[in-house]
GROMACS .gro file of C-alpha atoms in nm:
model
  383
    1MET     CA    1   0.327  -1.310   2.232
    2LYS     CA    2   0.419  -1.519   1.924
    3ILE     CA    3   0.289  -1.424   1.588
    4LEU     CA    4   0.327  -1.527   1.251
    5TYR     CA    5   0.262  -1.289   0.947
    6ALA     CA    6   0.160  -1.491   0.647
    7SER     CA    7   0.192  -1.361   0.289
    8ASP     CA    8   0.289  -1.476  -0.080
    9ASN     CA    9   0.575  -1.241  -0.073
   10ILE     CA   10   0.798  -1.015   0.135
   11TYR     CA   11   0.876  -0.690  -0.031
   12HIS     CA   12   1.081  -0.364   0.069
   13HIS     CA   13   0.749  -0.211   0.224
   14MET     CA   14   0.655  -0.515   0.442
   15ILE     CA   15   1.016  -0.511   0.590
   16PRO     CA   16   0.981  -0.241   0.789
   17LEU     CA   17   0.634  -0.344   0.953
   18ALA     CA   18   0.770  -0.731   1.030
   19ASN     CA   19   1.094  -0.560   1.180
   20CYS     CA   20   0.909  -0.366   1.394
   21LEU     CA   21   0.693  -0.649   1.487
   22ALA     CA   22   1.004  -0.902   1.567
   23ASN     CA   23   1.163  -0.597   1.798
   24LEU     CA   24   0.827  -0.584   1.973
   25VAL     CA   25   0.799  -0.949   2.073
   26GLY     CA   26   1.153  -1.096   1.988
   27ASP     CA   27   1.331  -1.264   1.699
   28GLY     CA   28   1.223  -1.596   1.828
   29ASN     CA   29   0.841  -1.495   1.914
   30PHE     CA   30   0.800  -1.359   1.532
   31LYS     CA   31   0.804  -1.521   1.213
   32TYR     CA   32   0.729  -1.397   0.844
   33ALA     CA   33   0.599  -1.711   0.624
   34VAL     CA   34   0.685  -1.638   0.217
   35LEU     CA   35   0.450  -1.837   0.046
   36LYS     CA   36   0.576  -1.801  -0.321
   37PRO     CA   37   0.939  -1.743  -0.488
   38GLN     CA   38   0.946  -1.354  -0.581
   39GLU     CA   39   0.838  -1.286  -0.893
   40LYS     CA   40   1.062  -1.205  -1.209
   41PHE     CA   41   0.862  -0.915  -1.306
   42ARG     CA   42   0.961  -0.729  -0.944
   43ILE     CA   43   1.325  -0.853  -0.976
   44SER     CA   44   1.328  -0.660  -1.287
   45MET     CA   45   1.166  -0.374  -1.136
   46GLY     CA   46   1.436  -0.346  -0.868
   47PHE     CA   47   1.317  -0.544  -0.614
   48ASN     CA   48   1.560  -0.726  -0.400
   49PRO     CA   49   1.543  -1.084  -0.442
   50ASN     CA   50   1.751  -1.092  -0.105
   51ASP     CA   51   1.445  -0.988   0.076
   52ASN     CA   52   1.392  -1.370   0.162
   53ASN     CA   53   1.710  -1.360   0.363
   54GLN     CA   54   1.540  -1.196   0.684
   55PRO     CA   55   1.633  -1.377   1.016
   56TRP     CA   56   1.258  -1.437   1.074
   57VAL     CA   57   1.164  -1.525   0.745
   58ILE     CA   58   0.987  -1.922   0.684
   59PRO     CA   59   1.030  -1.949   0.290
   60VAL     CA   60   0.760  -2.212   0.260
   61PHE     CA   61   0.803  -2.273  -0.083
   62GLU     CA   62   1.149  -2.399  -0.066
   63ASN     CA   63   1.098  -2.765   0.123
   64ASN     CA   64   0.873  -2.967   0.329
   65GLU     CA   65   1.087  -2.864   0.685
   66CYS     CA   66   0.964  -2.525   0.625
   67LEU     CA   67   0.612  -2.660   0.501
   68ASN     CA   68   0.556  -2.818   0.809
   69GLU     CA   69   0.750  -2.516   1.024
   70PHE     CA   70   0.511  -2.304   0.867
   71GLU     CA   71   0.231  -2.512   0.942
   72GLN     CA   72   0.293  -2.566   1.291
   73TRP     CA   73   0.334  -2.186   1.339
   74PHE     CA   74   0.006  -2.136   1.211
   75GLY     CA   75  -0.146  -2.373   1.404
   76GLU     CA   76   0.003  -2.249   1.756
   77ALA     CA   77   0.068  -1.898   1.715
   78ASP     CA   78  -0.058  -1.641   1.932
   79VAL     CA   79  -0.153  -1.422   1.688
   80VAL     CA   80  -0.138  -1.482   1.317
   81LEU     CA   81  -0.208  -1.256   1.013
   82PHE     CA   82  -0.238  -1.336   0.666
   83SER     CA   83  -0.338  -1.259   0.341
   84ASN     CA   84  -0.346  -1.554   0.090
   85ARG     CA   85  -0.719  -1.664   0.057
   86ASP     CA   86  -0.616  -2.031   0.024
   87LEU     CA   87  -0.522  -2.030   0.400
   88PHE     CA   88  -0.911  -2.000   0.458
   89ASN     CA   89  -0.942  -2.334   0.522
   90MET     CA   90  -0.663  -2.376   0.747
   91THR     CA   91  -0.809  -2.090   0.909
   92ILE     CA   92  -1.143  -2.251   1.000
   93LYS     CA   93  -0.962  -2.503   1.240
   94ARG     CA   94  -0.757  -2.238   1.419
   95ILE     CA   95  -1.050  -1.967   1.488
   96GLU     CA   96  -1.248  -2.256   1.642
   97ASN     CA   97  -0.951  -2.346   1.855
   98ASN     CA   98  -0.957  -1.991   2.008
   99LYS     CA   99  -0.701  -1.858   1.827
  100LEU     CA  100  -0.668  -1.469   1.736
  101THR     CA  101  -0.617  -1.444   1.354
  102PHE     CA  102  -0.624  -1.153   1.122
  103TYR     CA  103  -0.670  -1.133   0.719
  104PHE     CA  104  -0.564  -0.841   0.549
  105SER     CA  105  -0.614  -0.721   0.221
  106GLU     CA  106  -0.657  -0.467  -0.026
  107ARG     CA  107  -1.002  -0.391  -0.194
  108TRP     CA  108  -1.206  -0.721  -0.345
  109TRP     CA  109  -1.412  -0.547  -0.596
  110LYS     CA  110  -1.166  -0.310  -0.792
  111PRO     CA  111  -1.295  -0.182  -1.112
  112ASN     CA  112  -1.356  -0.226  -1.365
  113ILE     CA  113  -1.543  -0.546  -1.304
  114GLY     CA  114  -1.617  -0.475  -0.953
  115LYS     CA  115  -1.874  -0.684  -0.763
  116PHE     CA  116  -1.973  -0.835  -1.103
  117ARG     CA  117  -1.703  -1.062  -1.007
  118LEU     CA  118  -1.932  -1.219  -0.804
  119PHE     CA  119  -2.063  -1.419  -1.165
  120PHE     CA  120  -1.764  -1.599  -1.127
  121PRO     CA  121  -1.754  -1.951  -0.899
  122LYS     CA  122  -1.429  -1.875  -0.765
  123TYR     CA  123  -1.550  -1.566  -0.619
  124ILE     CA  124  -1.881  -1.674  -0.499
  125LYS     CA  125  -1.705  -1.923  -0.281
  126LEU     CA  126  -1.461  -1.660  -0.147
  127ALA     CA  127  -1.749  -1.472  -0.044
  128LEU     CA  128  -1.894  -1.772   0.123
  129ASP     CA  129  -1.584  -1.818   0.303
  130ILE     CA  130  -1.524  -1.508   0.443
  131LYS     CA  131  -1.892  -1.486   0.545
  132LYS     CA  132  -1.845  -1.780   0.741
  133LEU     CA  133  -1.526  -1.678   0.873
  134SER     CA  134  -1.631  -1.336   0.964
  135LYS     CA  135  -1.913  -1.482   1.205
  136ASN     CA  136  -1.637  -1.620   1.437
  137LYS     CA  137  -1.514  -1.357   1.723
  138ASN     CA  138  -1.155  -1.485   1.713
  139PHE     CA  139  -1.153  -1.377   1.296
  140HIS     CA  140  -1.062  -1.018   1.225
  141TYR     CA  141  -0.991  -0.820   0.897
  142LEU     CA  142  -0.711  -0.565   0.881
  143ALA     CA  143  -0.817  -0.366   0.552
  144HIS     CA  144  -0.591  -0.158   0.315
  145GLY     CA  145  -0.794   0.133   0.346
  146ILE     CA  146  -1.175   0.254   0.361
  147TYR     CA  147  -1.244   0.106  -0.022
  148ALA     CA  148  -1.089  -0.270   0.096
  149ALA     CA  149  -1.353  -0.185   0.443
  150ARG     CA  150  -1.654  -0.157   0.228
  151ASP     CA  151  -1.591  -0.403  -0.007
  152ILE     CA  152  -1.517  -0.654   0.275
  153LYS     CA  153  -1.863  -0.560   0.430
  154TYR     CA  154  -2.078  -0.626   0.165
  155VAL     CA  155  -1.990  -1.021   0.182
  156SER     CA  156  -1.924  -1.024   0.564
  157LYS     CA  157  -2.044  -1.056   0.924
  158PHE     CA  158  -1.777  -0.893   1.094
  159GLU     CA  159  -1.916  -0.733   1.450
  160ASN     CA  160  -1.656  -0.394   1.535
  161ARG     CA  161  -1.378  -0.637   1.357
  162ILE     CA  162  -1.276  -0.405   1.123
  163TRP     CA  163  -0.944  -0.232   1.142
  164GLU     CA  164  -0.752   0.029   0.923
  165PHE     CA  165  -0.435  -0.098   0.805
  166GLY     CA  166  -0.220  -0.083   0.479
  167TYR     CA  167   0.157  -0.050   0.417
  168PHE     CA  168   0.399   0.069   0.643
  169THR     CA  169   0.736   0.193   0.493
  170ASP     CA  170   1.056   0.269   0.564
  171THR     CA  171   1.074   0.604   0.710
  172THR     CA  172   1.410   0.721   0.670
  173GLU     CA  173   1.457   0.997   0.479
  174ASN     CA  174   1.765   1.046   0.206
  175PHE     CA  175   1.940   1.383   0.264
  176THR     CA  176   1.983   1.568  -0.053
  177ILE     CA  177   1.990   1.928  -0.105
  178LYS     CA  178   1.668   2.031  -0.330
  179LYS     CA  179   1.608   2.419  -0.222
  180ASN     CA  180   1.723   2.686  -0.475
  181GLN     CA  181   1.651   2.465  -0.793
  182GLU     CA  182   1.596   2.619  -1.120
  183LYS     CA  183   1.300   2.410  -1.179
  184ILE     CA  184   1.059   2.206  -0.965
  185ASN     CA  185   1.063   1.833  -1.022
  186ILE     CA  186   0.774   1.663  -1.047
  187LEU     CA  187   0.805   1.274  -1.042
  188TRP     CA  188   0.630   0.946  -1.140
  189CYS     CA  189   0.727   0.603  -1.061
  190GLY     CA  190   0.612   0.255  -1.086
  191ARG     CA  191   0.488  -0.017  -1.341
  192MET     CA  192   0.372   0.149  -1.664
  193LEU     CA  193   0.020  -0.035  -1.699
  194ASN     CA  194  -0.322   0.117  -1.800
  195TRP     CA  195  -0.478   0.123  -1.458
  196LYS     CA  196  -0.146   0.326  -1.331
  197ARG     CA  197  -0.301   0.647  -1.549
  198VAL     CA  198   0.003   0.802  -1.656
  199ASP     CA  199  -0.146   0.894  -1.984
  200VAL     CA  200  -0.367   1.122  -1.761
  201LEU     CA  201  -0.045   1.305  -1.604
  202ILE     CA  202   0.114   1.349  -1.929
  203LYS     CA  203  -0.147   1.504  -2.061
  204ALA     CA  204  -0.189   1.707  -1.717
  205PHE     CA  205   0.176   1.841  -1.740
  206GLY     CA  206   0.131   1.919  -2.120
  207GLU     CA  207  -0.140   2.206  -2.001
  208VAL     CA  208   0.114   2.287  -1.729
  209VAL     CA  209   0.401   2.374  -1.963
  210LYS     CA  210   0.206   2.532  -2.195
  211GLU     CA  211   0.195   2.788  -1.903
  212LYS     CA  212   0.536   2.865  -1.940
  213MET     CA  213   0.599   2.729  -1.566
  214ASN     CA  214   0.926   2.644  -1.448
  215CYS     CA  215   0.887   2.261  -1.401
  216HIS     CA  216   1.014   1.933  -1.517
  217LEU     CA  217   0.872   1.561  -1.532
  218THR     CA  218   1.059   1.278  -1.452
  219LEU     CA  219   0.887   0.911  -1.495
  220ILE     CA  220   1.076   0.566  -1.405
  221GLY     CA  221   0.932   0.248  -1.501
  222ASP     CA  222   0.899   0.007  -1.736
  223GLY     CA  223   0.580  -0.195  -1.881
  224ALA     CA  224   0.302  -0.282  -2.146
  225GLU     CA  225   0.204   0.083  -2.141
  226LYS     CA  226   0.593   0.276  -2.209
  227LEU     CA  227   0.632   0.280  -2.585
  228LYS     CA  228   0.287   0.425  -2.603
  229LEU     CA  229   0.322   0.662  -2.317
  230GLU     CA  230   0.673   0.797  -2.465
  231LYS     CA  231   0.500   0.863  -2.802
  232LYS     CA  232   0.240   1.038  -2.605
  233ALA     CA  233   0.526   1.241  -2.402
  234LYS     CA  234   0.703   1.311  -2.750
  235LYS     CA  235   0.372   1.440  -2.950
  236ILE     CA  236   0.261   1.681  -2.659
  237LEU     CA  237   0.539   1.795  -2.436
  238PRO     CA  238   0.830   2.008  -2.535
  239GLN     CA  239   1.124   1.766  -2.515
  240TRP     CA  240   1.341   2.009  -2.267
  241SER     CA  241   1.024   1.933  -1.997
  242TYR     CA  242   1.075   1.544  -1.895
  243ASP     CA  243   1.229   1.231  -1.921
  244PHE     CA  244   1.190   0.847  -1.922
  245PHE     CA  245   1.395   0.614  -1.718
  246PRO     CA  246   1.393   0.261  -1.659
  247SER     CA  247   1.300   0.066  -1.323
  248GLN     CA  248   1.537   0.154  -1.075
  249SER     CA  249   1.640  -0.050  -0.753
  250THR     CA  250   1.436   0.133  -0.428
  251GLN     CA  251   1.718   0.284  -0.311
  252ILE     CA  252   1.727   0.510  -0.631
  253ILE     CA  253   1.377   0.562  -0.639
  254ARG     CA  254   1.405   0.716  -0.267
  255GLU     CA  255   1.710   0.919  -0.374
  256LYS     CA  256   1.522   1.055  -0.681
  257MET     CA  257   1.194   1.120  -0.440
  258ASN     CA  258   1.379   1.322  -0.206
  259CYS     CA  259   1.513   1.518  -0.503
  260ALA     CA  260   1.194   1.587  -0.635
  261ASP     CA  261   0.903   1.861  -0.510
  262ILE     CA  262   0.602   1.692  -0.592
  263PHE     CA  263   0.505   1.328  -0.653
  264VAL     CA  264   0.217   1.230  -0.862
  265LEU     CA  265   0.000   0.918  -0.811
  266PRO     CA  266  -0.287   0.947  -1.098
  267SER     CA  267  -0.371   0.526  -1.067
  268SER     CA  268  -0.746   0.446  -1.080
  269GLY     CA  269  -0.899   0.274  -0.826
  270TYR     CA  270  -0.711  -0.087  -0.942
  271GLU     CA  271  -0.435   0.111  -0.702
  272GLY     CA  272  -0.508  -0.062  -0.385
  273TRP     CA  273  -0.305   0.120  -0.195
  274GLY     CA  274  -0.003   0.305  -0.312
  275ALA     CA  275   0.333   0.206  -0.119
  276VAL     CA  276   0.499   0.503  -0.326
  277VAL     CA  277   0.284   0.731  -0.134
  278ASN     CA  278   0.440   0.649   0.206
  279GLU     CA  279   0.754   0.682   0.020
  280ALA     CA  280   0.707   1.016  -0.124
  281MET     CA  281   0.585   1.176   0.177
  282ALA     CA  282   0.874   1.043   0.367
  283GLU     CA  283   1.112   1.175   0.102
  284GLY     CA  284   0.974   1.535   0.175
  285CYS     CA  285   0.764   1.545  -0.151
  286ALA     CA  286   0.424   1.731  -0.201
  287VAL     CA  287   0.188   1.446  -0.298
  288ILE     CA  288  -0.109   1.441  -0.558
  289ALA     CA  289  -0.273   1.139  -0.520
  290SER     CA  290  -0.624   0.991  -0.675
  291VAL     CA  291  -0.929   0.972  -0.415
  292GLU     CA  292  -0.975   0.639  -0.570
  293THR     CA  293  -0.636   0.483  -0.435
  294GLY     CA  294  -0.599   0.335  -0.121
  295ALA     CA  295  -0.318   0.542   0.037
  296GLY     CA  296  -0.506   0.841  -0.129
  297LYS     CA  297  -0.809   0.830   0.043
  298SER     CA  298  -0.658   0.701   0.375
  299ILE     CA  299  -0.361   0.922   0.448
  300ILE     CA  300  -0.421   1.270   0.261
  301SER     CA  301  -0.624   1.522   0.408
  302ASN     CA  302  -0.688   1.756   0.051
  303LEU     CA  303  -0.457   2.039   0.108
  304GLU     CA  304  -0.341   1.977   0.429
  305ASN     CA  305  -0.083   1.704   0.380
  306GLY     CA  306  -0.146   1.638   0.031
  307ILE     CA  307  -0.397   1.680  -0.267
  308LEU     CA  308  -0.674   1.473  -0.396
  309PHE     CA  309  -0.817   1.453  -0.724
  310LYS     CA  310  -1.031   1.232  -0.917
  311SER     CA  311  -0.820   0.953  -1.130
  312GLY     CA  312  -0.901   1.054  -1.491
  313ASP     CA  313  -1.000   1.430  -1.452
  314TRP     CA  314  -0.660   1.541  -1.628
  315LYS     CA  315  -0.754   1.914  -1.624
  316GLY     CA  316  -0.799   1.864  -1.236
  317LEU     CA  317  -0.497   1.721  -1.206
  318SER     CA  318  -0.345   1.973  -1.426
  319LYS     CA  319  -0.498   2.300  -1.188
  320GLN     CA  320  -0.360   2.077  -0.906
  321ILE     CA  321   0.009   2.060  -1.014
  322SER     CA  322  -0.004   2.453  -1.139
  323LEU     CA  323  -0.140   2.518  -0.792
  324LEU     CA  324   0.186   2.359  -0.614
  325VAL     CA  325   0.421   2.482  -0.895
  326GLN     CA  326   0.332   2.858  -0.812
  327ASP     CA  327   0.237   2.834  -0.471
  328GLU     CA  328   0.573   2.782  -0.285
  329ASN     CA  329   0.435   2.817   0.073
  330LEU     CA  330   0.150   2.624   0.003
  331ARG     CA  331   0.386   2.348  -0.163
  332GLN     CA  332   0.630   2.378   0.146
  333LYS     CA  333   0.332   2.327   0.408
  334ILE     CA  334   0.248   2.029   0.243
  335GLN     CA  335   0.558   1.855   0.212
  336LEU     CA  336   0.659   1.921   0.606
  337LYS     CA  337   0.284   1.790   0.720
  338GLY     CA  338   0.292   1.497   0.490
  339LYS     CA  339   0.645   1.402   0.662
  340ALA     CA  340   0.506   1.435   0.984
  341THR     CA  341   0.160   1.215   0.902
  342ILE     CA  342   0.404   0.932   0.765
  343ASN     CA  343   0.658   0.947   1.057
  344GLU     CA  344   0.382   1.009   1.390
  345ILE     CA  345   0.089   0.827   1.207
  346TRP     CA  346   0.194   0.603   0.930
  347SER     CA  347   0.500   0.494   1.034
  348PRO     CA  348   0.583   0.128   1.059
  349GLU     CA  349   0.669   0.185   1.437
  350VAL     CA  350   0.338   0.308   1.482
  351ALA     CA  351   0.146   0.062   1.322
  352ALA     CA  352   0.355  -0.225   1.522
  353THR     CA  353   0.264  -0.060   1.835
  354ARG     CA  354  -0.091  -0.016   1.808
  355PHE     CA  355  -0.123  -0.391   1.638
  356ILE     CA  356   0.048  -0.534   1.970
  357LYS     CA  357  -0.175  -0.300   2.196
  358VAL     CA  358  -0.483  -0.421   2.017
  359CYS     CA  359  -0.389  -0.816   2.029
  360GLU     CA  360  -0.300  -0.808   2.359
  361ALA     CA  361  -0.628  -0.623   2.444
  362ILE     CA  362  -0.803  -0.888   2.296
  363LEU     CA  363  -0.590  -1.167   2.413
  364TYR     CA  364  -0.635  -1.066   2.800
  365ASN     CA  365  -0.990  -0.893   2.775
  366LYS     CA  366  -0.836  -0.555   2.830
  367GLU     CA  367  -1.023  -0.252   2.709
  368ILE     CA  368  -0.941  -0.198   2.348
  369PRO     CA  369  -0.770   0.104   2.261
  370ILE     CA  370  -0.920   0.377   2.060
  371PHE     CA  371  -0.756   0.507   1.763
  372GLU     CA  372  -0.927   0.805   1.557
  373ASN     CA  373  -0.702   0.764   1.274
  374GLY     CA  374  -0.431   0.556   1.090
  375PRO     CA  375  -0.370   0.230   1.148
  376LEU     CA  376  -0.574  -0.013   1.382
  377LYS     CA  377  -0.839   0.237   1.358
  378ARG     CA  378  -1.152   0.056   1.419
  379PHE     CA  379  -1.425   0.085   1.129
  380THR     CA  380  -1.755   0.103   1.374
  381THR     CA  381  -1.940   0.195   1.055
  382VAL     CA  382  -1.842   0.143   0.689
  383LYS     CA  383  -2.042   0.348   0.459
   0.00000   0.00000   0.00000
């Protein structure tokens, strides 16, 4: 089976799945087409600019030879999965030639604009394109969570061809001794943008430290909101209770996660997935995430392998942080179950194996496997 994976870029949270797919079908039968050079802001965040150097990568943006190789693979590969909507036109010919094709994306109608995007001609065209493509039995959708599935269903005609997907990060855990610490360490990392709602976390943490709980907040990242957030923290938090750090490499972030007890993802619904949830769980953090995020909604069962709260609800978040700080048994249970969830269900190995099984079943008219949860669960109904 020859598989082509096509996306604008390749990052550390995409490479593990690609490696697994390449291992399963053989390096010569797998290609990853990188359509655009890596953005400078991601490099400044600590992303590795050498990610394009994987042996199975086609750097489409570099020259015509690479472009021609990509176009050949797009037309001839047994399976193509892609995310760039500019490829819809190429997809028409492919699916008409009975070629199995998967489009994947985060949610289309992210707040605050949501479905009002359909007032713009660009989105009207995209909606019409996806509706036409979705009528073909060879075209499937890999939804980055239930919200993405709901959004695509609004403008498409997929018939039992919507599958749960997401990002599948490295599950290798760093081993840092973090028991018997003087303080409970709480961590957030990412881009400091408005929709990341770091302000909610700072405000919620302010309530926690008022209760004289023995905990510390670490915030790692840069962005347009950083100065404002630093001022907010200085105003409401004791100086000893928090630290800001600039963006760090992926490896350092993972090490910081392993040292932390609790990781918080307070983002709004604009966070289509949130791969830090996968990473933090793999490193043994008890994760608190907003239910509006793709990863939060898809991966976390509340009070079992993580905790969910409503984005923007700083009082609710404060209560959940306090609960985990005070209840060691609950915190440890969530840490262990979270790690198990990533290793046993949301790992790149599991996702790749399930994807291959589904593709083989479709290609060779076999019975399609049924997965009750996690990657490649089929959304037979989307509400």
